[in-house]
Amino acid sequence: MCIGLILEGGGNRGAYTAGVLDVLCRNDIYIPVTYAVSAGACNAMSYLSKQIKRSYRIYTEYSFDKRYCSLRNLRKTGCLFGYDFIFGELAKELIPFDYEEFDRTTMKLFTCSTDVETGEAVFFDSKGLTQDMRPLIASCSLPVVSNIVEYKGRKLLDGGVASPIPIDKAISDGITRNIAVLTRDAGYVKKDKPDFPLIYLRHRYKSYPRLVEAMVNRPKVYNRQRELCYSEQNAGRAIIIQPSKPINIKRSCKDPEMLEEIYKLGVKDATERLPEINRFIAVND
């Protein structure tokens, strides 16, 4: 029986996920299939390439770099994030990504994006991802502050719009036992309102009404998927690893000391759950 790993996004709250994944790597816990969204998908890349602390270094050394994320990028390119830098100089020279290890791993990664024409979630597997990073870029491309990404005949944006915690996709694929890494604490409930005023969204995406509908419905989808995680955990079919205390930062937080503390929280929480994780995995052996 296969086991899945579910990785929520959340911008720089993903430093928490980086801590959790590093604990898994240090203990040789490599889950066969990962479903990941946005920042979760970026963290998954370092997990599948088995590069401990690579994501940590990106968060604490480069998240405040203007080439990485800045209004200057937004003015110049229409995108807040400098993907040419992130998947160019950063990945190839500054904090090298192990493309060879990623390509030869037997682990699978499914990145989630939102089709702006249908408003539905679309998943792409990791085969060939190192040759064309557009599925990963699409998964991270936040509406309003990112350009629409075209890939395989689709127009795509952030997967967190349509499926912020894709445990239901894993279950529908036949993976009935999952480890979900969330970036919000147990007491969090997403408020029932879109991230931007509805009148603005309708104007900005007037050609994509189903995307606007998906953005309006996102809080309901997010809360429903969280509840599914808890339901699966109560049934013994899932483990949820989430912050043991609230992470009160904006997704674009650039304070390296705060991001390090969030990373350490992920390490602490995952370490404390290791015995439970090992028991959960052993059932599948």
PDB file of C-alpha atoms in Angstrom:
ATOM      1  CA  MET A   1       0.000   0.000   0.000  1.00  0.00           C
ATOM      2  CA  CYS A   2       1.449   3.369  -1.050  1.00  0.00           C
ATOM      3  CA  ILE A   3       1.693   6.319   1.311  1.00  0.00           C
ATOM      4  CA  GLY A   4       1.465   9.946   0.275  1.00  0.00           C
ATOM      5  CA  LEU A   5       2.904  13.253   1.461  1.00  0.00           C
ATOM      6  CA  ILE A   6       0.709  16.370   1.229  1.00  0.00           C
ATOM      7  CA  LEU A   7       2.422  19.768   1.316  1.00  0.00           C
ATOM      8  CA  GLU A   8       0.452  22.969   1.747  1.00  0.00           C
ATOM      9  CA  GLY A   9       1.796  26.277   0.420  1.00  0.00           C
ATOM     10  CA  GLY A  10       1.752  29.564   2.301  1.00  0.00           C
ATOM     11  CA  GLY A  11       4.640  31.659   1.010  1.00  0.00           C
ATOM     12  CA  ASN A  12       7.432  32.021   3.548  1.00  0.00           C
ATOM     13  CA  ARG A  13       5.448  30.060   6.111  1.00  0.00           C
ATOM     14  CA  GLY A  14       6.931  27.262   4.015  1.00  0.00           C
ATOM     15  CA  ALA A  15      10.059  27.598   6.173  1.00  0.00           C
ATOM     16  CA  TYR A  16       8.084  25.429   8.599  1.00  0.00           C
ATOM     17  CA  THR A  17       7.663  22.740   5.941  1.00  0.00           C
ATOM     18  CA  ALA A  18      11.383  22.953   5.167  1.00  0.00           C
ATOM     19  CA  GLY A  19      12.112  22.075   8.794  1.00  0.00           C
ATOM     20  CA  VAL A  20       9.722  19.133   8.749  1.00  0.00           C
ATOM     21  CA  LEU A  21      11.150  17.736   5.521  1.00  0.00           C
ATOM     22  CA  ASP A  22      14.720  18.042   6.769  1.00  0.00           C
ATOM     23  CA  VAL A  23      13.795  15.900   9.767  1.00  0.00           C
ATOM     24  CA  LEU A  24      12.331  13.288   7.421  1.00  0.00           C
ATOM     25  CA  CYS A  25      15.497  13.356   5.295  1.00  0.00           C
ATOM     26  CA  ARG A  26      17.820  13.045   8.293  1.00  0.00           C
ATOM     27  CA  ASN A  27      15.895   9.955   9.339  1.00  0.00           C
ATOM     28  CA  ASP A  28      15.821   8.441   5.842  1.00  0.00           C
ATOM     29  CA  ILE A  29      12.053   8.810   5.621  1.00  0.00           C
ATOM     30  CA  TYR A  30      11.273   9.236   1.946  1.00  0.00           C
ATOM     31  CA  ILE A  31       7.600   9.073   1.066  1.00  0.00           C
ATOM     32  CA  PRO A  32       6.921   7.509  -2.373  1.00  0.00           C
ATOM     33  CA  VAL A  33       4.421  10.110  -3.644  1.00  0.00           C
ATOM     34  CA  THR A  34       4.156  13.817  -2.868  1.00  0.00           C
ATOM     35  CA  TYR A  35       1.294  16.179  -3.740  1.00  0.00           C
ATOM     36  CA  ALA A  36       2.432  19.762  -3.295  1.00  0.00           C
ATOM     37  CA  VAL A  37       1.230  23.296  -3.843  1.00  0.00           C
ATOM     38  CA  SER A  38       3.149  26.543  -4.328  1.00  0.00           C
ATOM     39  CA  ALA A  39       5.841  26.933  -1.629  1.00  0.00           C
ATOM     40  CA  GLY A  40       5.183  23.321  -0.698  1.00  0.00           C
ATOM     41  CA  ALA A  41       6.165  22.295  -4.208  1.00  0.00           C
ATOM     42  CA  CYS A  42       9.424  24.259  -3.974  1.00  0.00           C
ATOM     43  CA  ASN A  43      10.235  22.547  -0.685  1.00  0.00           C
ATOM     44  CA  ALA A  44       9.407  19.203  -2.265  1.00  0.00           C
ATOM     45  CA  MET A  45      12.113  19.734  -4.865  1.00  0.00           C
ATOM     46  CA  SER A  46      14.830  19.786  -2.192  1.00  0.00           C
ATOM     47  CA  TYR A  47      13.187  16.831  -0.448  1.00  0.00           C
ATOM     48  CA  LEU A  48      13.207  14.669  -3.583  1.00  0.00           C
ATOM     49  CA  SER A  49      16.802  15.676  -4.334  1.00  0.00           C
ATOM     50  CA  LYS A  50      17.692  14.772  -0.709  1.00  0.00           C
ATOM     51  CA  GLN A  51      19.355  18.133  -0.036  1.00  0.00           C
ATOM     52  CA  ILE A  52      19.069  18.811   3.668  1.00  0.00           C
ATOM     53  CA  LYS A  53      18.916  22.527   4.600  1.00  0.00           C
ATOM     54  CA  ARG A  54      18.850  23.674   0.974  1.00  0.00           C
ATOM     55  CA  SER A  55      15.377  25.173   1.397  1.00  0.00           C
ATOM     56  CA  TYR A  56      16.395  26.557   4.786  1.00  0.00           C
ATOM     57  CA  ARG A  57      19.271  28.422   3.173  1.00  0.00           C
ATOM     58  CA  ILE A  58      16.990  29.858   0.496  1.00  0.00           C
ATOM     59  CA  TYR A  59      14.549  31.174   3.099  1.00  0.00           C
ATOM     60  CA  THR A  60      17.180  32.624   5.431  1.00  0.00           C
ATOM     61  CA  GLU A  61      19.736  33.861   2.889  1.00  0.00           C
ATOM     62  CA  TYR A  62      17.763  34.935  -0.183  1.00  0.00           C
ATOM     63  CA  SER A  63      14.072  35.515   0.564  1.00  0.00           C
ATOM     64  CA  PHE A  64      14.880  39.190   1.246  1.00  0.00           C
ATOM     65  CA  ASP A  65      17.009  39.541  -1.910  1.00  0.00           C
ATOM     66  CA  LYS A  66      15.355  41.892  -4.409  1.00  0.00           C
ATOM     67  CA  ARG A  67      16.176  39.489  -7.198  1.00  0.00           C
ATOM     68  CA  TYR A  68      14.146  36.848  -5.383  1.00  0.00           C
ATOM     69  CA  CYS A  69      11.040  38.846  -4.460  1.00  0.00           C
ATOM     70  CA  SER A  70      10.414  42.577  -4.810  1.00  0.00           C
ATOM     71  CA  LEU A  71       8.165  45.297  -6.130  1.00  0.00           C
ATOM     72  CA  ARG A  72      10.961  46.038  -8.580  1.00  0.00           C
ATOM     73  CA  ASN A  73      10.409  42.617 -10.128  1.00  0.00           C
ATOM     74  CA  LEU A  74       6.688  43.291 -10.271  1.00  0.00           C
ATOM     75  CA  ARG A  75       7.186  46.602 -12.078  1.00  0.00           C
ATOM     76  CA  LYS A  76       9.710  45.164 -14.535  1.00  0.00           C
ATOM     77  CA  THR A  77       8.183  41.794 -15.327  1.00  0.00           C
ATOM     78  CA  GLY A  78       4.646  41.772 -13.965  1.00  0.00           C
ATOM     79  CA  CYS A  79       5.669  39.152 -11.388  1.00  0.00           C
ATOM     80  CA  LEU A  80       6.667  39.695  -7.770  1.00  0.00           C
ATOM     81  CA  PHE A  81       9.081  36.757  -7.869  1.00  0.00           C
ATOM     82  CA  GLY A  82      12.202  36.675 -10.002  1.00  0.00           C
ATOM     83  CA  TYR A  83      11.901  33.178 -11.415  1.00  0.00           C
ATOM     84  CA  ASP A  84      14.796  33.722 -13.817  1.00  0.00           C
ATOM     85  CA  PHE A  85      16.987  34.313 -10.770  1.00  0.00           C
ATOM     86  CA  ILE A  86      15.403  31.585  -8.622  1.00  0.00           C
ATOM     87  CA  PHE A  87      15.743  28.859 -11.239  1.00  0.00           C
ATOM     88  CA  GLY A  88      18.842  30.352 -12.784  1.00  0.00           C
ATOM     89  CA  GLU A  89      21.686  31.775 -10.726  1.00  0.00           C
ATOM     90  CA  LEU A  90      20.244  30.688  -7.368  1.00  0.00           C
ATOM     91  CA  ALA A  91      19.568  27.070  -8.358  1.00  0.00           C
ATOM     92  CA  LYS A  92      22.643  26.611 -10.508  1.00  0.00           C
ATOM     93  CA  GLU A  93      25.361  28.570  -8.694  1.00  0.00           C
ATOM     94  CA  LEU A  94      24.477  30.090  -5.311  1.00  0.00           C
ATOM     95  CA  ILE A  95      22.670  27.133  -3.689  1.00  0.00           C
ATOM     96  CA  PRO A  96      22.997  24.451  -6.364  1.00  0.00           C
ATOM     97  CA  PHE A  97      20.091  22.118  -6.926  1.00  0.00           C
ATOM     98  CA  ASP A  98      21.022  18.465  -7.473  1.00  0.00           C
ATOM     99  CA  TYR A  99      19.314  17.917 -10.832  1.00  0.00           C
ATOM    100  CA  GLU A 100      20.853  14.468 -11.253  1.00  0.00           C
ATOM    101  CA  GLU A 101      19.559  13.138  -7.926  1.00  0.00           C
ATOM    102  CA  PHE A 102      16.124  14.584  -8.609  1.00  0.00           C
ATOM    103  CA  ASP A 103      15.966  12.973 -12.051  1.00  0.00           C
ATOM    104  CA  ARG A 104      16.992   9.531 -10.847  1.00  0.00           C
ATOM    105  CA  THR A 105      14.812   9.338  -7.738  1.00  0.00           C
ATOM    106  CA  THR A 106      11.972   6.830  -7.735  1.00  0.00           C
ATOM    107  CA  MET A 107       9.835   9.191  -5.660  1.00  0.00           C
ATOM    108  CA  LYS A 108       7.053  10.964  -7.512  1.00  0.00           C
ATOM    109  CA  LEU A 109       5.987  14.580  -7.213  1.00  0.00           C
ATOM    110  CA  PHE A 110       2.689  16.024  -8.398  1.00  0.00           C
ATOM    111  CA  THR A 111       2.572  19.823  -8.465  1.00  0.00           C
ATOM    112  CA  CYS A 112      -0.796  21.547  -8.351  1.00  0.00           C
ATOM    113  CA  SER A 113      -1.786  24.579 -10.431  1.00  0.00           C
ATOM    114  CA  THR A 114      -5.107  26.278 -11.163  1.00  0.00           C
ATOM    115  CA  ASP A 115      -6.434  26.397 -14.720  1.00  0.00           C
ATOM    116  CA  VAL A 116      -7.598  30.002 -15.067  1.00  0.00           C
ATOM    117  CA  GLU A 117     -10.159  29.112 -17.747  1.00  0.00           C
ATOM    118  CA  THR A 118     -11.890  26.350 -15.798  1.00  0.00           C
ATOM    119  CA  GLY A 119     -11.025  27.382 -12.241  1.00  0.00           C
ATOM    120  CA  GLU A 120     -10.113  23.761 -11.527  1.00  0.00           C
ATOM    121  CA  ALA A 121      -6.986  22.189 -10.086  1.00  0.00           C
ATOM    122  CA  VAL A 122      -4.521  20.620 -12.510  1.00  0.00           C
ATOM    123  CA  PHE A 123      -1.711  18.287 -11.472  1.00  0.00           C
ATOM    124  CA  PHE A 124       1.534  17.676 -13.333  1.00  0.00           C
ATOM    125  CA  ASP A 125       3.957  14.903 -12.473  1.00  0.00           C
ATOM    126  CA  SER A 126       7.651  15.577 -12.008  1.00  0.00           C
ATOM    127  CA  LYS A 127       8.812  13.732 -15.114  1.00  0.00           C
ATOM    128  CA  GLY A 128      10.885  16.178 -17.153  1.00  0.00           C
ATOM    129  CA  LEU A 129      10.427  18.928 -14.572  1.00  0.00           C
ATOM    130  CA  THR A 130      14.110  19.799 -14.447  1.00  0.00           C
ATOM    131  CA  GLN A 131      14.039  20.517 -18.188  1.00  0.00           C
ATOM    132  CA  ASP A 132      10.981  22.756 -17.971  1.00  0.00           C
ATOM    133  CA  MET A 133      10.137  24.358 -14.646  1.00  0.00           C
ATOM    134  CA  ARG A 134       6.889  25.933 -15.828  1.00  0.00           C
ATOM    135  CA  PRO A 135       4.647  23.530 -13.852  1.00  0.00           C
ATOM    136  CA  LEU A 136       6.493  24.510 -10.674  1.00  0.00           C
ATOM    137  CA  ILE A 137       6.446  28.194 -11.552  1.00  0.00           C
ATOM    138  CA  ALA A 138       2.718  27.980 -12.293  1.00  0.00           C
ATOM    139  CA  SER A 139       2.063  26.353  -8.927  1.00  0.00           C
ATOM    140  CA  CYS A 140       3.744  29.341  -7.223  1.00  0.00           C
ATOM    141  CA  SER A 141       2.274  32.106  -9.398  1.00  0.00           C
ATOM    142  CA  LEU A 142      -0.013  34.032  -7.076  1.00  0.00           C
ATOM    143  CA  PRO A 143      -2.922  35.820  -8.781  1.00  0.00           C
ATOM    144  CA  VAL A 144      -2.623  39.584  -9.240  1.00  0.00           C
ATOM    145  CA  VAL A 145       1.135  39.667  -8.518  1.00  0.00           C
ATOM    146  CA  SER A 146       2.146  37.044 -11.110  1.00  0.00           C
ATOM    147  CA  ASN A 147       1.793  36.473 -14.816  1.00  0.00           C
ATOM    148  CA  ILE A 148      -0.338  33.647 -16.168  1.00  0.00           C
ATOM    149  CA  VAL A 149       1.870  30.684 -17.108  1.00  0.00           C
ATOM    150  CA  GLU A 150       1.121  28.786 -20.308  1.00  0.00           C
ATOM    151  CA  TYR A 151       1.936  25.077 -20.336  1.00  0.00           C
ATOM    152  CA  LYS A 152       0.638  22.192 -22.437  1.00  0.00           C
ATOM    153  CA  GLY A 153      -2.201  24.262 -23.845  1.00  0.00           C
ATOM    154  CA  ARG A 154      -3.372  25.494 -20.451  1.00  0.00           C
ATOM    155  CA  LYS A 155      -3.241  28.893 -18.777  1.00  0.00           C
ATOM    156  CA  LEU A 156      -2.209  28.463 -15.161  1.00  0.00           C
ATOM    157  CA  LEU A 157      -1.800  30.240 -11.839  1.00  0.00           C
ATOM    158  CA  ASP A 158      -1.228  29.303  -8.183  1.00  0.00           C
ATOM    159  CA  GLY A 159      -2.487  25.848  -7.242  1.00  0.00           C
ATOM    160  CA  GLY A 160      -3.512  27.188  -3.853  1.00  0.00           C
ATOM    161  CA  VAL A 161      -6.541  28.813  -5.451  1.00  0.00           C
ATOM    162  CA  ALA A 162      -8.284  25.589  -6.474  1.00  0.00           C
ATOM    163  CA  SER A 163      -6.676  23.014  -4.171  1.00  0.00           C
ATOM    164  CA  PRO A 164      -4.633  24.497  -1.306  1.00  0.00           C
ATOM    165  CA  ILE A 165      -4.292  21.157   0.560  1.00  0.00           C
ATOM    166  CA  PRO A 166      -4.669  18.443  -2.091  1.00  0.00           C
ATOM    167  CA  ILE A 167      -5.322  15.455   0.149  1.00  0.00           C
ATOM    168  CA  ASP A 168      -8.534  14.729  -1.742  1.00  0.00           C
ATOM    169  CA  LYS A 169      -6.515  14.313  -4.944  1.00  0.00           C
ATOM    170  CA  ALA A 170      -4.227  11.803  -3.221  1.00  0.00           C
ATOM    171  CA  ILE A 171      -7.218   9.847  -1.956  1.00  0.00           C
ATOM    172  CA  SER A 172      -8.879   9.861  -5.384  1.00  0.00           C
ATOM    173  CA  ASP A 173      -5.620   8.483  -6.809  1.00  0.00           C
ATOM    174  CA  GLY A 174      -5.922   5.536  -4.450  1.00  0.00           C
ATOM    175  CA  ILE A 175      -3.478   6.734  -1.795  1.00  0.00           C
ATOM    176  CA  THR A 176      -5.487   6.206   1.352  1.00  0.00           C
ATOM    177  CA  ARG A 177      -2.723   6.819   3.938  1.00  0.00           C
ATOM    178  CA  ASN A 178      -1.157  10.266   3.977  1.00  0.00           C
ATOM    179  CA  ILE A 179       1.139  12.540   5.940  1.00  0.00           C
ATOM    180  CA  ALA A 180      -0.076  16.126   5.630  1.00  0.00           C
ATOM    181  CA  VAL A 181       2.248  19.029   6.430  1.00  0.00           C
ATOM    182  CA  LEU A 182       0.240  22.187   7.054  1.00  0.00           C
ATOM    183  CA  THR A 183       1.562  25.684   7.630  1.00  0.00           C
ATOM    184  CA  ARG A 184      -1.276  26.892   9.860  1.00  0.00           C
ATOM    185  CA  ASP A 185      -1.860  25.823  13.459  1.00  0.00           C
ATOM    186  CA  ALA A 186      -4.797  23.692  14.593  1.00  0.00           C
ATOM    187  CA  GLY A 187      -6.871  26.677  15.690  1.00  0.00           C
ATOM    188  CA  TYR A 188      -6.756  28.459  12.345  1.00  0.00           C
ATOM    189  CA  VAL A 189      -9.898  28.922  10.230  1.00  0.00           C
ATOM    190  CA  LYS A 190      -9.704  30.862   6.975  1.00  0.00           C
ATOM    191  CA  LYS A 191     -12.078  33.811   6.887  1.00  0.00           C
ATOM    192  CA  ASP A 192     -14.773  33.614   4.259  1.00  0.00           C
ATOM    193  CA  LYS A 193     -13.595  36.407   1.982  1.00  0.00           C
ATOM    194  CA  PRO A 194     -11.277  36.601  -1.056  1.00  0.00           C
ATOM    195  CA  ASP A 195      -7.744  37.953  -0.735  1.00  0.00           C
ATOM    196  CA  PHE A 196      -8.616  40.908  -2.983  1.00  0.00           C
ATOM    197  CA  PRO A 197     -11.827  42.960  -3.411  1.00  0.00           C
ATOM    198  CA  LEU A 198     -14.288  41.137  -5.656  1.00  0.00           C
ATOM    199  CA  ILE A 199     -14.847  44.179  -7.887  1.00  0.00           C
ATOM    200  CA  TYR A 200     -11.101  44.321  -8.552  1.00  0.00           C
ATOM    201  CA  LEU A 201     -10.841  40.606  -9.298  1.00  0.00           C
ATOM    202  CA  ARG A 202     -13.748  40.785 -11.753  1.00  0.00           C
ATOM    203  CA  HIS A 203     -12.032  43.641 -13.544  1.00  0.00           C
ATOM    204  CA  ARG A 204      -8.544  42.126 -13.476  1.00  0.00           C
ATOM    205  CA  TYR A 205      -9.694  38.700 -14.657  1.00  0.00           C
ATOM    206  CA  LYS A 206     -12.773  39.642 -16.667  1.00  0.00           C
ATOM    207  CA  SER A 207     -11.798  37.046 -19.286  1.00  0.00           C
ATOM    208  CA  TYR A 208     -11.596  34.317 -16.642  1.00  0.00           C
ATOM    209  CA  PRO A 209     -14.816  34.358 -14.572  1.00  0.00           C
ATOM    210  CA  ARG A 210     -14.259  30.793 -13.340  1.00  0.00           C
ATOM    211  CA  LEU A 211     -10.912  31.796 -11.878  1.00  0.00           C
ATOM    212  CA  VAL A 212     -12.642  34.620 -10.012  1.00  0.00           C
ATOM    213  CA  GLU A 213     -15.260  32.167  -8.773  1.00  0.00           C
ATOM    214  CA  ALA A 214     -12.498  29.821  -7.572  1.00  0.00           C
ATOM    215  CA  MET A 215     -10.788  32.700  -5.734  1.00  0.00           C
ATOM    216  CA  VAL A 216     -14.051  33.610  -4.024  1.00  0.00           C
ATOM    217  CA  ASN A 217     -14.649  29.978  -3.040  1.00  0.00           C
ATOM    218  CA  ARG A 218     -11.070  29.391  -1.893  1.00  0.00           C
ATOM    219  CA  PRO A 219     -11.747  29.890   1.859  1.00  0.00           C
ATOM    220  CA  LYS A 220     -14.484  27.248   1.773  1.00  0.00           C
ATOM    221  CA  VAL A 221     -12.267  24.845  -0.167  1.00  0.00           C
ATOM    222  CA  TYR A 222      -9.350  25.451   2.184  1.00  0.00           C
ATOM    223  CA  ASN A 223     -11.406  24.831   5.321  1.00  0.00           C
ATOM    224  CA  ARG A 224     -13.043  21.760   3.765  1.00  0.00           C
ATOM    225  CA  GLN A 225      -9.685  20.241   2.828  1.00  0.00           C
ATOM    226  CA  ARG A 226      -8.337  20.910   6.326  1.00  0.00           C
ATOM    227  CA  GLU A 227     -11.357  19.181   7.804  1.00  0.00           C
ATOM    228  CA  LEU A 228     -10.744  16.222   5.509  1.00  0.00           C
ATOM    229  CA  CYS A 229      -7.183  16.012   6.861  1.00  0.00           C
ATOM    230  CA  TYR A 230      -8.501  15.910  10.431  1.00  0.00           C
ATOM    231  CA  SER A 231     -11.169  13.387   9.522  1.00  0.00           C
ATOM    232  CA  GLU A 232      -8.563  11.129   7.930  1.00  0.00           C
ATOM    233  CA  GLN A 233      -6.315  11.507  10.966  1.00  0.00           C
ATOM    234  CA  ASN A 234      -9.178  10.582  13.310  1.00  0.00           C
ATOM    235  CA  ALA A 235      -9.783   7.487  11.197  1.00  0.00           C
ATOM    236  CA  GLY A 236      -6.123   6.480  11.458  1.00  0.00           C
ATOM    237  CA  ARG A 237      -5.481   7.063   7.775  1.00  0.00           C
ATOM    238  CA  ALA A 238      -3.416  10.246   8.109  1.00  0.00           C
ATOM    239  CA  ILE A 239      -0.949  12.122  10.256  1.00  0.00           C
ATOM    240  CA  ILE A 240      -1.051  15.910  10.360  1.00  0.00           C
ATOM    241  CA  ILE A 241       2.127  17.814  11.143  1.00  0.00           C
ATOM    242  CA  GLN A 242       1.362  21.480  11.694  1.00  0.00           C
ATOM    243  CA  PRO A 243       2.718  24.389  13.728  1.00  0.00           C
ATOM    244  CA  SER A 244       2.354  23.788  17.458  1.00  0.00           C
ATOM    245  CA  LYS A 245       1.824  27.521  17.820  1.00  0.00           C
ATOM    246  CA  PRO A 246       0.493  30.155  15.409  1.00  0.00           C
ATOM    247  CA  ILE A 247       2.844  31.477  12.735  1.00  0.00           C
ATOM    248  CA  ASN A 248       1.894  35.121  12.600  1.00  0.00           C
ATOM    249  CA  ILE A 249       3.724  36.390   9.556  1.00  0.00           C
ATOM    250  CA  LYS A 250       2.712  37.548   6.112  1.00  0.00           C
ATOM    251  CA  ARG A 251       3.474  35.107   3.326  1.00  0.00           C
ATOM    252  CA  SER A 252       6.121  37.562   2.048  1.00  0.00           C
ATOM    253  CA  CYS A 253       7.953  37.944   5.397  1.00  0.00           C
ATOM    254  CA  LYS A 254      11.621  38.771   4.776  1.00  0.00           C
ATOM    255  CA  ASP A 255      12.987  38.675   8.331  1.00  0.00           C
ATOM    256  CA  PRO A 256      15.684  35.953   8.295  1.00  0.00           C
ATOM    257  CA  GLU A 257      15.665  35.560  12.087  1.00  0.00           C
ATOM    258  CA  MET A 258      11.918  35.033  12.140  1.00  0.00           C
ATOM    259  CA  LEU A 259      12.124  32.587   9.231  1.00  0.00           C
ATOM    260  CA  GLU A 260      14.831  30.661  11.067  1.00  0.00           C
ATOM    261  CA  GLU A 261      12.576  30.396  14.107  1.00  0.00           C
ATOM    262  CA  ILE A 262       9.769  29.073  11.909  1.00  0.00           C
ATOM    263  CA  TYR A 263      12.153  26.520  10.407  1.00  0.00           C
ATOM    264  CA  LYS A 264      13.243  25.437  13.906  1.00  0.00           C
ATOM    265  CA  LEU A 265       9.587  25.057  14.900  1.00  0.00           C
ATOM    266  CA  GLY A 266       9.132  22.667  11.983  1.00  0.00           C
ATOM    267  CA  VAL A 267      12.188  20.703  13.098  1.00  0.00           C
ATOM    268  CA  LYS A 268      10.915  20.561  16.688  1.00  0.00           C
ATOM    269  CA  ASP A 269       7.375  19.521  15.811  1.00  0.00           C
ATOM    270  CA  ALA A 270       8.472  16.843  13.345  1.00  0.00           C
ATOM    271  CA  THR A 271      11.109  15.463  15.708  1.00  0.00           C
ATOM    272  CA  GLU A 272       8.527  15.075  18.446  1.00  0.00           C
ATOM    273  CA  ARG A 273       6.262  13.174  16.040  1.00  0.00           C
ATOM    274  CA  LEU A 274       8.969  10.835  14.714  1.00  0.00           C
ATOM    275  CA  PRO A 275       7.906   7.766  16.734  1.00  0.00           C
ATOM    276  CA  GLU A 276       4.329   8.219  15.510  1.00  0.00           C
ATOM    277  CA  ILE A 277       5.477   8.748  11.932  1.00  0.00           C
ATOM    278  CA  ASN A 278       7.610   5.613  12.004  1.00  0.00           C
ATOM    279  CA  ARG A 279       4.713   3.548  13.364  1.00  0.00           C
ATOM    280  CA  PHE A 280       2.409   4.962  10.704  1.00  0.00           C
ATOM    281  CA  ILE A 281       4.835   4.092   7.930  1.00  0.00           C
ATOM    282  CA  ALA A 282       5.540   0.623   9.310  1.00  0.00           C
ATOM    283  CA  VAL A 283       1.898  -0.362   8.770  1.00  0.00           C
ATOM    284  CA  ASN A 284       2.535  -0.053   5.022  1.00  0.00           C
ATOM    285  CA  ASP A 285       5.618  -2.288   4.998  1.00  0.00           C
TER     286      ASP A 285
END
